[in-house]
Tab-separated table of C-alpha atoms in Angstrom:
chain	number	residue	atom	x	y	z
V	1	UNK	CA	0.000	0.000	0.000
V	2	UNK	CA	1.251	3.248	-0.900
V	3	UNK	CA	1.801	6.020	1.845
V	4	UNK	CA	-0.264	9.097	1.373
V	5	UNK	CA	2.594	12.201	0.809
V	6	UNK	CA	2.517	14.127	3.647
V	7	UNK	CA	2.540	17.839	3.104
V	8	UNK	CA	4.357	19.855	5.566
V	9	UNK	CA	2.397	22.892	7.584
V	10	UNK	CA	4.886	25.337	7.617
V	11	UNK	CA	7.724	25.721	4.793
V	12	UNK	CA	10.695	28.022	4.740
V	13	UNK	CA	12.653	28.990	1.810
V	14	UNK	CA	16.243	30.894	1.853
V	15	UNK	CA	15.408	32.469	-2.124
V	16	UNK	CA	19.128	32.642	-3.022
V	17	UNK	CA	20.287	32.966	-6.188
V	18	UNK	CA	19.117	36.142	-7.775
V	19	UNK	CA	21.969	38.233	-8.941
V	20	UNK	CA	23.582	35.143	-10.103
V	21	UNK	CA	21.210	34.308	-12.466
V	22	UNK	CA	21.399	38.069	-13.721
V	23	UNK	CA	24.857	37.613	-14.221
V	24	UNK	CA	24.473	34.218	-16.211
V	25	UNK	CA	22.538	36.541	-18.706
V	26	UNK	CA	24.776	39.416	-18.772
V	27	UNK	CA	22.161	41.847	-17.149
V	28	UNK	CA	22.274	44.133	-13.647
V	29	UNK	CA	21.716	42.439	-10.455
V	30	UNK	CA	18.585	44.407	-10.171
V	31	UNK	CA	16.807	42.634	-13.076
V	32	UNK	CA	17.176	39.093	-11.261
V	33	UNK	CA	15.543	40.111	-8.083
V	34	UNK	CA	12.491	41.492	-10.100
V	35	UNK	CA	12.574	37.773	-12.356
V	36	UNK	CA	12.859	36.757	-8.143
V	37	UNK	CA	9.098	38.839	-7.693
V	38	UNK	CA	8.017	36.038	-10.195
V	39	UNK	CA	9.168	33.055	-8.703
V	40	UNK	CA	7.827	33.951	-5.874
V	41	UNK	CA	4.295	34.656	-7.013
V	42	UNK	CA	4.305	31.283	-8.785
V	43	UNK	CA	5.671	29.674	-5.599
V	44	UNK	CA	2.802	30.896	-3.296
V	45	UNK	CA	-0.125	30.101	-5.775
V	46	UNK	CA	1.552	26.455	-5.337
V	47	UNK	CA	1.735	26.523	-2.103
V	48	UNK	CA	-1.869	27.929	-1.707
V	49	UNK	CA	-2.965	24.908	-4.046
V	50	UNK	CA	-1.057	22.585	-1.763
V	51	UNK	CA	-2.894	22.939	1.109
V	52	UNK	CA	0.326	24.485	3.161
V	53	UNK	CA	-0.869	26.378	6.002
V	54	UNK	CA	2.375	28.471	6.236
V	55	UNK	CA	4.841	29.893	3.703
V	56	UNK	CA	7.872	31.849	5.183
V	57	UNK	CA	10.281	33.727	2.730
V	58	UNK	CA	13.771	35.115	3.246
V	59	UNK	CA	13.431	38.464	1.134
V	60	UNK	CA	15.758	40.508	2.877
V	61	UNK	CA	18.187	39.773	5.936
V	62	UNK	CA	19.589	42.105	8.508
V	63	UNK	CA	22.806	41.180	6.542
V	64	UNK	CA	21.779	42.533	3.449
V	65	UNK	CA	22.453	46.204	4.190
V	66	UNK	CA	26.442	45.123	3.876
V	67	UNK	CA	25.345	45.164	0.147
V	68	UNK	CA	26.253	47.806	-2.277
V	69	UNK	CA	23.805	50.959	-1.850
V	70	UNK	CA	22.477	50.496	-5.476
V	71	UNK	CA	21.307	47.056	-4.789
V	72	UNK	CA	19.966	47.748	-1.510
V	73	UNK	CA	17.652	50.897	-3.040
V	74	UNK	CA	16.472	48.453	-5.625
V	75	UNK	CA	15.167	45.919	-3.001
V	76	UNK	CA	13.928	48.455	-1.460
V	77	UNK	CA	12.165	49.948	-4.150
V	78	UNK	CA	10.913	46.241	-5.320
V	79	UNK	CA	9.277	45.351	-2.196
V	80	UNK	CA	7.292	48.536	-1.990
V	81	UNK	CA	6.338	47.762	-5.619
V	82	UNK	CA	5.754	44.308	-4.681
V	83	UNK	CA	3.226	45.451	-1.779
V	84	UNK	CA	1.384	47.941	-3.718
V	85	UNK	CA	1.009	45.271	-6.851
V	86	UNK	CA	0.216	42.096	-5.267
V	87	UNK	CA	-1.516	42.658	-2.108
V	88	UNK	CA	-4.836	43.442	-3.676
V	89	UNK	CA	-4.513	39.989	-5.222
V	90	UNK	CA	-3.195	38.219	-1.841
V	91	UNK	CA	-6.261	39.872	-0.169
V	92	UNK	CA	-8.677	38.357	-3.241
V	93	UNK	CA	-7.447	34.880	-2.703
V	94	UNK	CA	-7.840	34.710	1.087
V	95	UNK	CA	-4.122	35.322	1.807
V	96	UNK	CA	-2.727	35.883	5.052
V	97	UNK	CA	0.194	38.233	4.676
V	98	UNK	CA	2.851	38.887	7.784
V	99	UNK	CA	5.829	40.510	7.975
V	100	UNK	CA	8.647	39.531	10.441
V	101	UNK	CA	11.522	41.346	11.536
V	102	UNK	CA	12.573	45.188	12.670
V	103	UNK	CA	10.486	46.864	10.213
V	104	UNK	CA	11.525	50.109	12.221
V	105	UNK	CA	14.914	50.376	9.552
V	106	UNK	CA	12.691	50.885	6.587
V	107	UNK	CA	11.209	54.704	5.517
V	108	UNK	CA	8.210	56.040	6.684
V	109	UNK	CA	6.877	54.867	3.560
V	110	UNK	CA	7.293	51.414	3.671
V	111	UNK	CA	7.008	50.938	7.164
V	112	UNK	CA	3.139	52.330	6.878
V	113	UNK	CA	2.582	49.998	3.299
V	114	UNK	CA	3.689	47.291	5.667
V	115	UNK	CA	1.396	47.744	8.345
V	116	UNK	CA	-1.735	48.576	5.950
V	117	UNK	CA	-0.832	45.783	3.906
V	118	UNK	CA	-1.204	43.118	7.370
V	119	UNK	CA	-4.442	44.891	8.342
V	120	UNK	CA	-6.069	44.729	4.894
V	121	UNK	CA	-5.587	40.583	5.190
V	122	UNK	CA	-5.284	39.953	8.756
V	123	UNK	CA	-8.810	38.421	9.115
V	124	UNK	CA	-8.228	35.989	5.608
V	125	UNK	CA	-8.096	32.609	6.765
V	126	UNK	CA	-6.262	30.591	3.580
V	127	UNK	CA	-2.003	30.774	3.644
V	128	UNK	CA	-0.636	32.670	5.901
V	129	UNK	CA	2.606	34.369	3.969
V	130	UNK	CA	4.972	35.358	6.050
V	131	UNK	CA	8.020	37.593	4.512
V	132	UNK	CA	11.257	38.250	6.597
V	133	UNK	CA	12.140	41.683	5.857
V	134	UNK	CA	15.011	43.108	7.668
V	135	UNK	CA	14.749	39.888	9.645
V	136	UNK	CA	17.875	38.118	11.505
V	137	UNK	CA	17.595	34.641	13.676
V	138	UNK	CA	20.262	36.094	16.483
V	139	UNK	CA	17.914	39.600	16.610
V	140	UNK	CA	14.874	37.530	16.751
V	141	UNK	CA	16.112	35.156	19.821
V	142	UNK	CA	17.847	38.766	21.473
V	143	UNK	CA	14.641	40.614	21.355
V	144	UNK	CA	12.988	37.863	22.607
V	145	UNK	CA	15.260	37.943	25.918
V	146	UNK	CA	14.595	41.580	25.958
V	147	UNK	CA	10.861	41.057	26.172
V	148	UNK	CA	11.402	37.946	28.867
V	149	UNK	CA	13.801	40.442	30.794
V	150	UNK	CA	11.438	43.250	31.040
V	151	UNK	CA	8.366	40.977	32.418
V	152	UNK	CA	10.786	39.294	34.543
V	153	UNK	CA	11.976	43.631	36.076
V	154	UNK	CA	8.298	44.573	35.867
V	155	UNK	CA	7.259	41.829	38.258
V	156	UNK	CA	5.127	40.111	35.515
V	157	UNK	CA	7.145	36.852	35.896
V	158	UNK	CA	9.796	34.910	37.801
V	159	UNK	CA	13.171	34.464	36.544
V	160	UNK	CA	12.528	30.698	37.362
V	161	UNK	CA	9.659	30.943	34.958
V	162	UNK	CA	11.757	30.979	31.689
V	163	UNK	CA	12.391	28.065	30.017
V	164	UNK	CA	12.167	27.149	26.492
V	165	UNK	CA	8.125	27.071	26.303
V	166	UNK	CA	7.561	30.575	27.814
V	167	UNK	CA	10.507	31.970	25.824
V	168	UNK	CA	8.978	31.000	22.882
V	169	UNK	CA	5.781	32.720	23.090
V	170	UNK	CA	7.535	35.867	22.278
V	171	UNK	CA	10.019	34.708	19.664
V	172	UNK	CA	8.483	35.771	15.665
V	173	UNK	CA	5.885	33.736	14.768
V	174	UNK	CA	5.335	32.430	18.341
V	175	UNK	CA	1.445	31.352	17.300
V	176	UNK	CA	2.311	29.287	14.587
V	177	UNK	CA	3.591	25.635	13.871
V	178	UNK	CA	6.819	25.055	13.583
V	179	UNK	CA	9.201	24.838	10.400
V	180	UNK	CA	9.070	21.574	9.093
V	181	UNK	CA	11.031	22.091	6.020
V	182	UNK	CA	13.442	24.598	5.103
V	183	UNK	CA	14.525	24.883	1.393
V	184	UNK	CA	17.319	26.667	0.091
V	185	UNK	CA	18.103	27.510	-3.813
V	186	UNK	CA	20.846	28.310	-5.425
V	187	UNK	CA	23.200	25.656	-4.793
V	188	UNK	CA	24.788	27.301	-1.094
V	189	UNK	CA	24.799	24.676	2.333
V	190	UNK	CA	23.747	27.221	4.833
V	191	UNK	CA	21.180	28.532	7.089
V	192	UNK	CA	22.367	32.384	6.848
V	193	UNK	CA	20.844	33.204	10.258
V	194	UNK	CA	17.486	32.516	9.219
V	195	UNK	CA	14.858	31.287	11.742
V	196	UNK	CA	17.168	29.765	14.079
V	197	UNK	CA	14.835	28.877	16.912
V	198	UNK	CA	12.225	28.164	14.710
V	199	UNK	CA	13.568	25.559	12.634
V	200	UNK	CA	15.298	23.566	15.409
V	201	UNK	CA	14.317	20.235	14.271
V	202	UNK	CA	13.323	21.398	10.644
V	203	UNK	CA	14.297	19.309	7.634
V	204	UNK	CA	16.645	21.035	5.432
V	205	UNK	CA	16.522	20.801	1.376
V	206	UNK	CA	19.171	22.283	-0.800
V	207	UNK	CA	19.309	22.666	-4.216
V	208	UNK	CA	21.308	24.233	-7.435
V	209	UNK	CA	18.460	25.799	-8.897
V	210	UNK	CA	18.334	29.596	-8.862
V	211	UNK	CA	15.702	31.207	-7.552
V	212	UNK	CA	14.529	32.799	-10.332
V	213	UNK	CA	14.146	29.562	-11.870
V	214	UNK	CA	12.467	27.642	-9.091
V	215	UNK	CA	8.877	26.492	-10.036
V	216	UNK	CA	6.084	24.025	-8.992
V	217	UNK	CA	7.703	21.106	-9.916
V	218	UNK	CA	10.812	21.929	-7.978
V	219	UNK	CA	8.563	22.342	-4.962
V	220	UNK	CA	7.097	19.091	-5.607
V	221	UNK	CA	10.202	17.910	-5.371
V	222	UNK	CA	11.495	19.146	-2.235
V	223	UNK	CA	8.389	17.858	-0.575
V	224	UNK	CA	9.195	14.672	-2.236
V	225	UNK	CA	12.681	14.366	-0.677
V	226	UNK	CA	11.144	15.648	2.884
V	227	UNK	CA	8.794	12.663	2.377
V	228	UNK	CA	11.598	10.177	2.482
V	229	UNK	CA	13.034	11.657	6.233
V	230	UNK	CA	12.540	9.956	8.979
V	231	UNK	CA	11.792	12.423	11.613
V	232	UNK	CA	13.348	11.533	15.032
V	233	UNK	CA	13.098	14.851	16.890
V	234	UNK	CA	16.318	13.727	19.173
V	235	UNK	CA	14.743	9.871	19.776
V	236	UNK	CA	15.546	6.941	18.163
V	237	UNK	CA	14.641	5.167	14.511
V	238	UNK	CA	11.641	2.783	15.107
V	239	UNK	CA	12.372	-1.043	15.448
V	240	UNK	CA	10.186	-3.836	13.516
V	241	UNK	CA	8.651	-6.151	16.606
């Protein structure tokens, strides 16, 4: 008897690969991030059709600011083009859209696209979308401490009341499941300080394919691959009787 594929709740994906596959073609860096806008739109109709109940994208990392100005500016410029283009559509097919990370970096401008953007699909109860934005794993466990040490100075709690549940509930995305599978393209082996806590005993898929050029069936076939893990979370491979 076959086993039914399992289809993870919560995906991550590291969308690496961008400028490179600008460069391949002889064009600016800029151009492969906006061929990157397409991917991703293709990637979370996919998802949507899969039944996944969470989609988290790396789009920009508390890292990326080390880039060159230019290329900054034109992520920048892309993702408020990306929320004034797509969100309408997001909101029309019953998509949840959240962004994680210190928003507080961006303009005035984006910050307050960002914010109208959550509130116009905060009630939609299909994918939740969830794009890191100025988002770091070591920021997002340190400003998680910071809100544990100011209940634990105001009197709210006991400093023998943190442990790894109660820590949690303030970490990003604190009231949803768990990564389960973590996909990265463009043929790098690392996690680039991306959901650290969060993807603790997340499977991890890597792959050549640029972003730019990862579809459907590439998605298929990461959940294929994440279909063959056994997961142990820390115990021990089951034993035939």
């Amino acid at each position: 008897m076959t086993q039914q594929r399992y289809i993870p709740n919560h995906v991550a994906i590291i969308m690496d690969g961008n400028g490179r596959w600008a460069q391949q073609r002889n064009q600016l860096r800029a151009i492969g991030h906006r061929a990157g806008l397409k991917a991703v739109r293709k990637i979370v109709t996919h998802a949507a059709k899969l039944n996944i109940n969470v989609l988290t994208l790396y789009a920009f990392s508390s890292e990326n600011w080390k880039r060159p100005s230019n290329e900054v500016s034109a992520l920048i410029s892309l993702f408020i083009y990306a929320l004034n283009r797509e969100i309408k559509n997001l909101n029309k097919h019953n998509v949840r859209l959240n962004i994680i990370g210190d928003i507080s970096k961006f303009n005035e401008h984006l910050q307050k696209l960002i914010i109208d953007a959550q509130c116009l699909t905060q009630n939609n109860t299909g994918l939740i979308l969830n794009i890191a934005a100025n988002y770091g794993g070591r920021w997002d466990i340190v400003q998680s401490a910071q809100k544990m040490t100011t209940k634990v100075l105001q009197g709210e709690i006991k400093l023998e009341d943190i442990n790894e549940d109660s820590f949690a509930t303030t970490i990003c995305m604190s009231d949803l499941p768990e990564v389960e599978l973590v996909i990265r393209t463009g043929g790098e082996y690392r996690i680039s300080n991306f959901l650290l806590w969060q993807s603790a005993y997340a499977e991890f898929y890597f792959t050549d394919t640029l972003w730019p050029d990862f579809n459907s069936i590439s998605f298929d076939e990461a959940i294929d691959v994440f279909n063959t893990r056994e997961r142990r979370f820390g115990g021990v491979q089951n034993e035939e009787l």
